[in-house]
Each structure stands twice: as structure tokens, then as C-alpha cells.
PDB file of C-alpha atoms in Angstrom:
ATOM      1  CA  MET U 219     122.067 143.356 129.231  1.00  0.00           C
ATOM      2  CA  SER U 220     124.347 143.465 132.175  1.00  0.00           C
ATOM      3  CA  TYR U 221     127.871 142.175 132.360  1.00  0.00           C
ATOM      4  CA  ARG U 222     130.520 141.754 135.046  1.00  0.00           C
ATOM      5  CA  VAL U 223     134.036 143.184 134.500  1.00  0.00           C
ATOM      6  CA  LYS U 224     136.825 142.275 136.934  1.00  0.00           C
ATOM      7  CA  LEU U 225     138.603 145.320 138.404  1.00  0.00           C
ATOM      8  CA  SER U 226     141.079 143.762 140.899  1.00  0.00           C
ATOM      9  CA  GLU U 227     141.993 140.755 142.816  1.00  0.00           C
ATOM     10  CA  GLU U 228     144.064 139.576 145.841  1.00  0.00           C
ATOM     11  CA  SER U 229     145.165 136.170 146.930  1.00  0.00           C
ATOM     12  CA  SER U 230     146.431 134.526 150.078  1.00  0.00           C
ATOM     13  CA  GLY U 231     146.873 130.749 150.501  1.00  0.00           C
ATOM     14  CA  GLY U 232     143.813 129.015 149.094  1.00  0.00           C
ATOM     15  CA  LEU U 233     141.622 132.079 149.064  1.00  0.00           C
ATOM     16  CA  LYS U 234     141.181 134.597 146.170  1.00  0.00           C
ATOM     17  CA  ALA U 235     139.088 137.729 146.283  1.00  0.00           C
ATOM     18  CA  GLU U 236     138.005 139.504 143.147  1.00  0.00           C
ATOM     19  CA  LEU U 237     136.186 142.777 142.709  1.00  0.00           C
ATOM     20  CA  TYR U 238     133.757 143.172 139.782  1.00  0.00           C
ATOM     21  CA  ALA U 239     132.057 146.139 138.276  1.00  0.00           C
ATOM     22  CA  ILE U 240     128.444 145.545 136.886  1.00  0.00           C
ATOM     23  CA  CYS U 241     128.172 147.191 133.473  1.00  0.00           C
ATOM     24  CA  LYS U 242     125.391 147.745 131.102  1.00  0.00           C
ATOM     25  CA  VAL U 243     126.124 146.398 127.665  1.00  0.00           C
ATOM     26  CA  THR U 244     124.610 147.833 124.491  1.00  0.00           C
ATOM     27  CA  SER U 245     125.273 147.244 120.793  1.00  0.00           C
ATOM     28  CA  GLN U 246     126.253 150.058 118.436  1.00  0.00           C
ATOM     29  CA  LEU U 247     125.990 149.752 114.691  1.00  0.00           C
ATOM     30  CA  VAL U 248     129.384 150.459 112.965  1.00  0.00           C
ATOM     31  CA  GLN U 249     129.142 151.504 109.288  1.00  0.00           C
ATOM     32  CA  GLY U 250     132.374 150.880 107.349  1.00  0.00           C
ATOM     33  CA  SER U 251     133.143 151.655 103.828  1.00  0.00           C
ATOM     34  CA  ALA U 252     130.399 151.513 101.111  1.00  0.00           C
ATOM     35  CA  SER U 253     131.457 148.056 100.118  1.00  0.00           C
ATOM     36  CA  ALA U 254     131.831 146.618 103.631  1.00  0.00           C
ATOM     37  CA  GLU U 255     129.091 144.959 105.548  1.00  0.00           C
ATOM     38  CA  PRO U 256     127.972 146.936 108.642  1.00  0.00           C
ATOM     39  CA  SER U 257     128.831 145.445 112.013  1.00  0.00           C
ATOM     40  CA  PHE U 258     128.083 145.854 115.631  1.00  0.00           C
ATOM     41  CA  ARG U 259     130.310 146.665 118.594  1.00  0.00           C
ATOM     42  CA  GLU U 260     129.560 146.263 122.260  1.00  0.00           C
ATOM     43  CA  ILE U 261     129.542 149.468 124.470  1.00  0.00           C
ATOM     44  CA  TYR U 262     130.160 148.919 128.271  1.00  0.00           C
ATOM     45  CA  SER U 263     128.768 151.558 130.679  1.00  0.00           C
ATOM     46  CA  ASP U 264     129.728 151.271 134.395  1.00  0.00           C
ATOM     47  CA  THR U 265     126.660 151.344 136.551  1.00  0.00           C
ATOM     48  CA  GLY U 266     128.566 152.057 139.737  1.00  0.00           C
ATOM     49  CA  THR U 267     127.532 148.726 141.205  1.00  0.00           C
ATOM     50  CA  ARG U 268     130.146 146.431 142.612  1.00  0.00           C
ATOM     51  CA  GLN U 269     130.190 142.672 143.502  1.00  0.00           C
ATOM     52  CA  VAL U 270     132.791 140.558 145.309  1.00  0.00           C
ATOM     53  CA  ARG U 271     133.697 137.044 144.413  1.00  0.00           C
ATOM     54  CA  PHE U 272     135.709 134.603 146.562  1.00  0.00           C
ATOM     55  CA  GLU U 273     137.393 131.578 145.115  1.00  0.00           C
ATOM     56  CA  LEU U 274     138.272 128.891 147.743  1.00  0.00           C
ATOM     57  CA  GLN U 275     140.699 126.047 147.379  1.00  0.00           C
ATOM     58  CA  ASN U 276     140.547 124.033 150.530  1.00  0.00           C
ATOM     59  CA  ASP U 277     140.299 127.263 152.553  1.00  0.00           C
ATOM     60  CA  SER U 278     137.655 129.398 154.327  1.00  0.00           C
ATOM     61  CA  VAL U 279     136.257 132.821 154.449  1.00  0.00           C
ATOM     62  CA  ILE U 280     134.193 134.608 157.119  1.00  0.00           C
ATOM     63  CA  LEU U 281     131.539 136.944 155.865  1.00  0.00           C
ATOM     64  CA  GLU U 282     129.626 139.660 157.530  1.00  0.00           C
ATOM     65  CA  PRO U 283     126.106 138.297 157.963  1.00  0.00           C
ATOM     66  CA  GLY U 284     123.585 139.165 155.243  1.00  0.00           C
ATOM     67  CA  ILE U 285     126.031 139.801 152.350  1.00  0.00           C
ATOM     68  CA  LEU U 286     125.880 136.327 150.638  1.00  0.00           C
ATOM     69  CA  SER U 287     124.326 136.243 147.151  1.00  0.00           C
ATOM     70  CA  TYR U 288     125.036 132.670 146.176  1.00  0.00           C
ATOM     71  CA  ALA U 289     127.835 129.989 146.385  1.00  0.00           C
ATOM     72  CA  HIS U 290     128.505 126.610 144.761  1.00  0.00           C
ATOM     73  CA  GLY U 291     131.121 123.832 145.031  1.00  0.00           C
ATOM     74  CA  ALA U 292     132.181 121.448 147.791  1.00  0.00           C
ATOM     75  CA  LEU U 293     131.384 123.972 150.565  1.00  0.00           C
ATOM     76  CA  THR U 294     130.160 123.869 154.144  1.00  0.00           C
ATOM     77  CA  PHE U 295     128.580 126.719 156.095  1.00  0.00           C
ATOM     78  CA  GLU U 296     128.500 127.474 159.724  1.00  0.00           C
ATOM     79  CA  VAL U 297     127.776 130.417 162.055  1.00  0.00           C
ATOM     80  CA  VAL U 298     130.845 131.389 164.143  1.00  0.00           C
ATOM     81  CA  GLN U 299     131.485 133.689 166.992  1.00  0.00           C
ATOM     82  CA  GLN U 300     133.621 136.567 165.978  1.00  0.00           C
ATOM     83  CA  GLN U 301     134.839 137.126 169.566  1.00  0.00           C
ATOM     84  CA  GLN U 302     135.131 135.258 172.843  1.00  0.00           C
ATOM     85  CA  GLY U 303     132.903 135.553 175.908  1.00  0.00           C
ATOM     86  CA  ASN U 304     129.345 134.663 176.747  1.00  0.00           C
ATOM     87  CA  PHE U 305     126.430 135.612 174.550  1.00  0.00           C
ATOM     88  CA  LEU U 306     125.441 138.780 176.381  1.00  0.00           C
ATOM     89  CA  GLN U 307     129.023 140.089 176.360  1.00  0.00           C
ATOM     90  CA  ARG U 308     129.415 139.363 172.692  1.00  0.00           C
ATOM     91  CA  ALA U 309     126.163 141.018 171.740  1.00  0.00           C
ATOM     92  CA  ALA U 310     127.005 144.201 173.786  1.00  0.00           C
ATOM     93  CA  ARG U 311     130.411 144.430 172.211  1.00  0.00           C
ATOM     94  CA  GLY U 312     129.039 143.885 168.816  1.00  0.00           C
ATOM     95  CA  ALA U 313     126.390 146.558 169.257  1.00  0.00           C
ATOM     96  CA  GLY U 314     129.037 148.980 170.614  1.00  0.00           C
ATOM     97  CA  SER U 315     131.321 148.552 167.622  1.00  0.00           C
ATOM     98  CA  GLY U 316     128.545 148.487 165.010  1.00  0.00           C
ATOM     99  CA  GLU U 317     129.551 144.936 163.978  1.00  0.00           C
ATOM    100  CA  SER U 318     127.625 141.717 164.396  1.00  0.00           C
ATOM    101  CA  ALA U 319     128.770 139.359 167.164  1.00  0.00           C
ATOM    102  CA  PHE U 320     128.674 136.504 164.692  1.00  0.00           C
ATOM    103  CA  GLY U 321     129.844 135.737 161.134  1.00  0.00           C
ATOM    104  CA  THR U 322     129.226 133.158 158.402  1.00  0.00           C
ATOM    105  CA  ARG U 323     132.160 130.884 157.808  1.00  0.00           C
ATOM    106  CA  ILE U 324     132.222 129.186 154.405  1.00  0.00           C
ATOM    107  CA  SER U 325     134.788 126.403 154.053  1.00  0.00           C
ATOM    108  CA  GLY U 326     135.990 124.031 151.354  1.00  0.00           C
ATOM    109  CA  THR U 327     136.476 124.398 147.557  1.00  0.00           C
ATOM    110  CA  GLY U 328     134.217 126.456 145.390  1.00  0.00           C
ATOM    111  CA  GLU U 329     133.197 130.040 144.691  1.00  0.00           C
ATOM    112  CA  VAL U 330     131.099 132.582 146.705  1.00  0.00           C
ATOM    113  CA  TRP U 331     129.427 135.750 145.411  1.00  0.00           C
ATOM    114  CA  THR U 332     128.276 138.564 147.679  1.00  0.00           C
ATOM    115  CA  GLU U 333     125.333 140.732 146.993  1.00  0.00           C
ATOM    116  CA  PRO U 334     125.713 143.679 144.505  1.00  0.00           C
ATOM    117  CA  THR U 335     126.265 147.032 146.220  1.00  0.00           C
ATOM    118  CA  ARG U 336     127.246 150.576 145.302  1.00  0.00           C
ATOM    119  CA  LYS U 337     129.938 150.658 148.015  1.00  0.00           C
ATOM    120  CA  HIS U 338     133.735 150.657 147.427  1.00  0.00           C
ATOM    121  CA  PHE U 339     136.113 148.026 148.679  1.00  0.00           C
ATOM    122  CA  ILE U 340     139.761 147.612 149.748  1.00  0.00           C
ATOM    123  CA  PHE U 341     141.482 144.245 149.607  1.00  0.00           C
ATOM    124  CA  GLY U 342     144.502 143.559 151.677  1.00  0.00           C
ATOM    125  CA  THR U 343     146.648 140.920 153.310  1.00  0.00           C
ATOM    126  CA  MET U 344     148.337 140.916 156.698  1.00  0.00           C
ATOM    127  CA  GLU U 345     151.349 138.817 157.776  1.00  0.00           C
ATOM    128  CA  GLY U 346     152.866 137.608 161.014  1.00  0.00           C
ATOM    129  CA  HIS U 347     151.461 139.317 164.120  1.00  0.00           C
ATOM    130  CA  ASP U 348     149.938 142.355 162.394  1.00  0.00           C
ATOM    131  CA  SER U 349     146.838 143.854 163.837  1.00  0.00           C
ATOM    132  CA  MET U 350     144.512 146.579 162.376  1.00  0.00           C
ATOM    133  CA  LEU U 351     141.707 148.722 163.990  1.00  0.00           C
ATOM    134  CA  ILE U 352     139.084 149.565 161.498  1.00  0.00           C
ATOM    135  CA  ASP U 353     136.274 152.139 161.290  1.00  0.00           C
ATOM    136  CA  ASP U 354     132.980 151.112 162.587  1.00  0.00           C
ATOM    137  CA  LYS U 355     130.968 149.047 160.128  1.00  0.00           C
ATOM    138  CA  ALA U 356     133.872 148.744 157.679  1.00  0.00           C
ATOM    139  CA  TYR U 357     134.444 145.044 158.132  1.00  0.00           C
ATOM    140  CA  TYR U 358     133.129 142.984 155.179  1.00  0.00           C
ATOM    141  CA  ALA U 359     135.035 139.632 154.993  1.00  0.00           C
ATOM    142  CA  ALA U 360     138.266 137.906 156.066  1.00  0.00           C
ATOM    143  CA  GLN U 361     140.091 134.699 155.576  1.00  0.00           C
ATOM    144  CA  GLY U 362     139.413 132.039 158.039  1.00  0.00           C
ATOM    145  CA  THR U 363     142.965 132.339 159.486  1.00  0.00           C
ATOM    146  CA  ARG U 364     142.074 135.917 160.629  1.00  0.00           C
ATOM    147  CA  LYS U 365     140.477 136.864 163.964  1.00  0.00           C
ATOM    148  CA  LEU U 366     137.793 139.541 164.286  1.00  0.00           C
ATOM    149  CA  SER U 367     137.337 140.934 167.691  1.00  0.00           C
ATOM    150  CA  THR U 368     136.520 144.289 169.412  1.00  0.00           C
ATOM    151  CA  HIS U 369     139.063 146.707 170.753  1.00  0.00           C
ATOM    152  CA  GLN U 370     138.018 148.813 173.690  1.00  0.00           C
ATOM    153  CA  HIS U 371     139.582 152.262 173.981  1.00  0.00           C
ATOM    154  CA  SER U 372     141.015 153.051 177.440  1.00  0.00           C
ATOM    155  CA  LYS U 373     140.272 156.797 177.015  1.00  0.00           C
ATOM    156  CA  VAL U 374     136.902 157.869 178.311  1.00  0.00           C
ATOM    157  CA  GLN U 375     136.512 160.453 175.615  1.00  0.00           C
ATOM    158  CA  GLY U 376     136.066 157.741 173.089  1.00  0.00           C
ATOM    159  CA  ALA U 377     132.696 156.947 174.375  1.00  0.00           C
ATOM    160  CA  VAL U 378     131.209 160.216 172.897  1.00  0.00           C
ATOM    161  CA  SER U 379     133.192 160.172 169.678  1.00  0.00           C
ATOM    162  CA  GLY U 380     131.832 159.435 166.288  1.00  0.00           C
ATOM    163  CA  ASN U 381     133.473 156.052 166.162  1.00  0.00           C
ATOM    164  CA  GLY U 382     132.436 155.089 169.743  1.00  0.00           C
ATOM    165  CA  LEU U 383     134.345 153.594 172.630  1.00  0.00           C
ATOM    166  CA  MET U 384     134.932 150.342 170.758  1.00  0.00           C
ATOM    167  CA  GLN U 385     136.201 149.522 167.304  1.00  0.00           C
ATOM    168  CA  PRO U 386     136.540 146.286 165.294  1.00  0.00           C
ATOM    169  CA  ARG U 387     140.018 144.659 165.315  1.00  0.00           C
ATOM    170  CA  LEU U 388     141.606 142.295 162.922  1.00  0.00           C
ATOM    171  CA  ASP U 389     144.536 140.117 163.995  1.00  0.00           C
ATOM    172  CA  GLY U 390     146.566 137.334 162.384  1.00  0.00           C
ATOM    173  CA  THR U 391     147.727 136.321 158.973  1.00  0.00           C
ATOM    174  CA  GLY U 392     145.589 136.312 155.764  1.00  0.00           C
ATOM    175  CA  LEU U 393     143.346 138.301 153.388  1.00  0.00           C
ATOM    176  CA  PHE U 394     140.738 140.801 154.406  1.00  0.00           C
ATOM    177  CA  VAL U 395     138.056 142.947 152.661  1.00  0.00           C
ATOM    178  CA  ILE U 396     137.084 146.415 154.008  1.00  0.00           C
ATOM    179  CA  GLU U 397     134.061 148.547 152.876  1.00  0.00           C
ATOM    180  CA  CYS U 398     135.211 152.042 152.002  1.00  0.00           C
ATOM    181  CA  PRO U 399     133.071 155.209 151.436  1.00  0.00           C
ATOM    182  CA  VAL U 400     135.383 156.288 148.550  1.00  0.00           C
ATOM    183  CA  SER U 401     137.405 154.557 145.795  1.00  0.00           C
ATOM    184  CA  VAL U 402     140.626 152.880 146.773  1.00  0.00           C
ATOM    185  CA  HIS U 403     142.473 155.377 144.617  1.00  0.00           C
ATOM    186  CA  GLU U 404     141.238 158.138 146.896  1.00  0.00           C
ATOM    187  CA  VAL U 405     142.574 156.573 150.085  1.00  0.00           C
ATOM    188  CA  GLU U 406     145.705 158.226 151.564  1.00  0.00           C
ATOM    189  CA  VAL U 407     148.131 156.174 153.575  1.00  0.00           C
ATOM    190  CA  LEU U 408     150.291 157.970 156.189  1.00  0.00           C
ATOM    191  CA  ASP U 409     153.486 156.335 157.508  1.00  0.00           C
ATOM    192  CA  VAL U 410     153.874 157.858 161.065  1.00  0.00           C
ATOM    193  CA  PRO U 411     157.345 157.346 162.603  1.00  0.00           C
ATOM    194  CA  ALA U 412     157.869 156.841 166.341  1.00  0.00           C
ATOM    195  CA  GLY U 413     157.534 160.099 168.282  1.00  0.00           C
ATOM    196  CA  HIS U 414     155.279 161.701 165.646  1.00  0.00           C
ATOM    197  CA  THR U 415     151.570 162.076 165.766  1.00  0.00           C
ATOM    198  CA  VAL U 416     148.625 162.574 163.306  1.00  0.00           C
ATOM    199  CA  THR U 417     145.460 164.337 164.185  1.00  0.00           C
ATOM    200  CA  VAL U 418     142.365 163.560 162.197  1.00  0.00           C
ATOM    201  CA  ASP U 419     138.516 163.854 162.179  1.00  0.00           C
ATOM    202  CA  GLY U 420     137.121 160.407 162.856  1.00  0.00           C
ATOM    203  CA  ASP U 421     134.942 160.601 159.745  1.00  0.00           C
ATOM    204  CA  MET U 422     138.035 160.642 157.644  1.00  0.00           C
ATOM    205  CA  MET U 423     139.800 157.718 159.178  1.00  0.00           C
ATOM    206  CA  LEU U 424     139.285 154.229 157.674  1.00  0.00           C
ATOM    207  CA  MET U 425     141.741 152.118 159.651  1.00  0.00           C
ATOM    208  CA  TYR U 426     145.084 152.180 161.420  1.00  0.00           C
ATOM    209  CA  THR U 427     147.656 149.752 162.743  1.00  0.00           C
ATOM    210  CA  ALA U 428     147.241 148.547 166.353  1.00  0.00           C
ATOM    211  CA  THR U 429     150.794 149.658 167.088  1.00  0.00           C
ATOM    212  CA  MET U 430     149.557 153.351 167.355  1.00  0.00           C
ATOM    213  CA  ASN U 431     148.220 154.699 170.639  1.00  0.00           C
ATOM    214  CA  PRO U 432     144.992 156.600 169.864  1.00  0.00           C
ATOM    215  CA  ARG U 433     143.489 159.414 171.965  1.00  0.00           C
ATOM    216  CA  LEU U 434     140.042 160.679 171.273  1.00  0.00           C
ATOM    217  CA  GLY U 435     139.060 163.999 172.603  1.00  0.00           C
ATOM    218  CA  PRO U 436     138.790 167.793 171.739  1.00  0.00           C
ATOM    219  CA  LEU U 437     141.368 169.353 169.507  1.00  0.00           C
ATOM    220  CA  VAL U 438     142.502 171.772 172.213  1.00  0.00           C
ATOM    221  CA  ARG U 439     142.073 171.819 175.926  1.00  0.00           C
ATOM    222  CA  GLY U 440     139.520 173.988 177.657  1.00  0.00           C
ATOM    223  CA  LEU U 441     135.829 174.513 176.816  1.00  0.00           C
ATOM    224  CA  ARG U 442     136.399 178.021 175.488  1.00  0.00           C
ATOM    225  CA  ASN U 443     139.322 177.048 173.302  1.00  0.00           C
ATOM    226  CA  ALA U 444     137.390 174.066 171.997  1.00  0.00           C
ATOM    227  CA  ALA U 445     134.495 176.318 170.973  1.00  0.00           C
ATOM    228  CA  ARG U 446     136.829 178.780 169.293  1.00  0.00           C
ATOM    229  CA  SER U 447     138.484 176.032 167.330  1.00  0.00           C
ATOM    230  CA  GLY U 448     135.296 175.012 165.599  1.00  0.00           C
ATOM    231  CA  GLU U 449     136.389 171.391 165.758  1.00  0.00           C
ATOM    232  CA  GLY U 450     134.576 168.619 167.553  1.00  0.00           C
ATOM    233  CA  LEU U 451     136.300 165.492 168.983  1.00  0.00           C
ATOM    234  CA  VAL U 452     139.330 164.232 166.994  1.00  0.00           C
ATOM    235  CA  TYR U 453     141.638 161.280 166.860  1.00  0.00           C
ATOM    236  CA  THR U 454     145.293 161.870 167.886  1.00  0.00           C
ATOM    237  CA  LEU U 455     147.404 158.831 167.033  1.00  0.00           C
ATOM    238  CA  GLN U 456     151.019 158.413 168.017  1.00  0.00           C
ATOM    239  CA  GLY U 457     153.495 156.490 165.864  1.00  0.00           C
ATOM    240  CA  PRO U 458     154.890 154.330 164.798  1.00  0.00           C
ATOM    241  CA  GLY U 459     152.332 152.942 162.507  1.00  0.00           C
ATOM    242  CA  GLN U 460     150.117 153.538 159.402  1.00  0.00           C
ATOM    243  CA  VAL U 461     146.840 155.440 159.130  1.00  0.00           C
ATOM    244  CA  PHE U 462     144.448 154.982 156.191  1.00  0.00           C
ATOM    245  CA  LEU U 463     142.452 158.130 155.442  1.00  0.00           C
ATOM    246  CA  THR U 464     139.618 159.031 153.175  1.00  0.00           C
ATOM    247  CA  PRO U 465     140.202 162.770 152.785  1.00  0.00           C
ATOM    248  CA  THR U 466     137.721 163.187 149.888  1.00  0.00           C
ATOM    249  CA  TYR U 467     134.784 161.635 151.787  1.00  0.00           C
ATOM    250  CA  VAL U 468     131.801 163.928 152.394  1.00  0.00           C
ATOM    251  CA  PRO U 469     129.570 162.578 155.208  1.00  0.00           C
ATOM    252  CA  GLY U 470     125.972 162.175 154.327  1.00  0.00           C
ATOM    253  CA  ASN U 471     124.733 164.907 156.837  1.00  0.00           C
ATOM    254  CA  SER U 472     127.248 167.425 155.623  1.00  0.00           C
ATOM    255  CA  LEU U 473     125.980 170.560 153.924  1.00  0.00           C
ATOM    256  CA  ALA U 474     128.992 170.572 151.500  1.00  0.00           C
TER     257      ALA U 474
END
């Protein structure tokens, strides 16, 4: 028997997001004293599978296509463009950033469940005129008040980086959900003051505030120096801003 156990939640306006762990439940016989009747207790074992639930109260949520499991309530569904421009431009930008050019908007009052997955998630809210650039393919869902678009890096070096020339960008006020390769407890947040920089391998960077000015390129100048450093292309971001890192993440093609 399987059972869902709530791990965390985040709310903004009429939208609440909840993260659940799917557990296997077994019964264990408990023998008390000789005069007492035996009883059973339930044992919960985490399967490592997660599921996200959205509760809507006259609000809306935009899902990445293909992640809906089921929904019920007084809800309406529509396909929306996640960025402006004609169809060919949207498709090209979506392909370049790893994100679909379209999303599924669900509006009204009710609840929405996404498909079970073994991925990790981060819930967050943004206020005012905040903007965030996120790792390719990390976008999962956002409140209808949020805008998902594509940011194009001005530096040519970005075209050959692991994250590509373009990245998904979130703007506006509201709740958002990001897929993460590691547990939220393993994410490290760096507050970078003005005039300071942070240099990081792109595989370790989950997202960063749009106030930062990223440069993508070799760690050191010069072909010979780059070969001696043993490093490929890296991000160098200048503050002020915040950078969210996944330092414990081991890429799938790594020999580690």
C-alpha cells in the first residue's frame, strides 16, 4: 500500500503548492505483555518518489507541458504562450533554452496534482520587480501572475557553454516551482555584494537573480593557460545579487 506524506508547502495569494513524498506502508505486529492483546503499527518507507499538489482559490497556475496527473474543481484549462513573438521565434527560443514555447494554464478553484517523479523541487515566491534566471530545463510551474520568457546572453561565449546562449527567465510577483537535481537542503545560496564576483561551473548553478551580469567563457585567458587549468567554460557573475548552487550534484556523465 502507498501513502502520500506532505513534506512542505508555499502559498501566495490564492495559490498553494504542496510537496508530497510517496511512501510504502506496511503493518508490523507489536507484541505487548503476556496479558495484552497484540496490535499492529504502520511502518512508512520513503520510496524517493515525489508529487506536487496545487490548491487554487480563484487563482491560476501555469504548468510545464506534460506534467499534469489529474485535477478537479471549478477549473478551466488553456494553452498559453510563455513568451511574445511569432510562432517560429517562440519555437526557436524555446528550443534554445530547453523550455517549451507553451504552457498549460489552469484557472479557477480546485486542486491539481502533477505526475509522480523522482526529481527534487524548490518552492519560492518573488515580490515586486524581482527577476530570476534559471538553469535550462529547471522550470516546472509558476503562478499565473508570473511571466516566463527567455533571456539571451549578450556574450558570444555563452553559445558553446553547457547552459547555452539562452536561459529561462522568471519575472513578476508570485509563487514558482523549480526542478532541482539535489534536495533543497543541499542547495547553497550565495549573497554576492556589489563589486564582488562568483565563478562557478555551469552544472553547479541552479539559478541567479537577473541583477547580476554573467559572463560565460574560459576560466583563464589564452588557449595554453585554459588547457593547463583543466577547467572548461565557467560562469563569472558580478554582484549585487544571489546565486543558488548545487555543489553536491554529480552530473550523469561524470566518472565520480
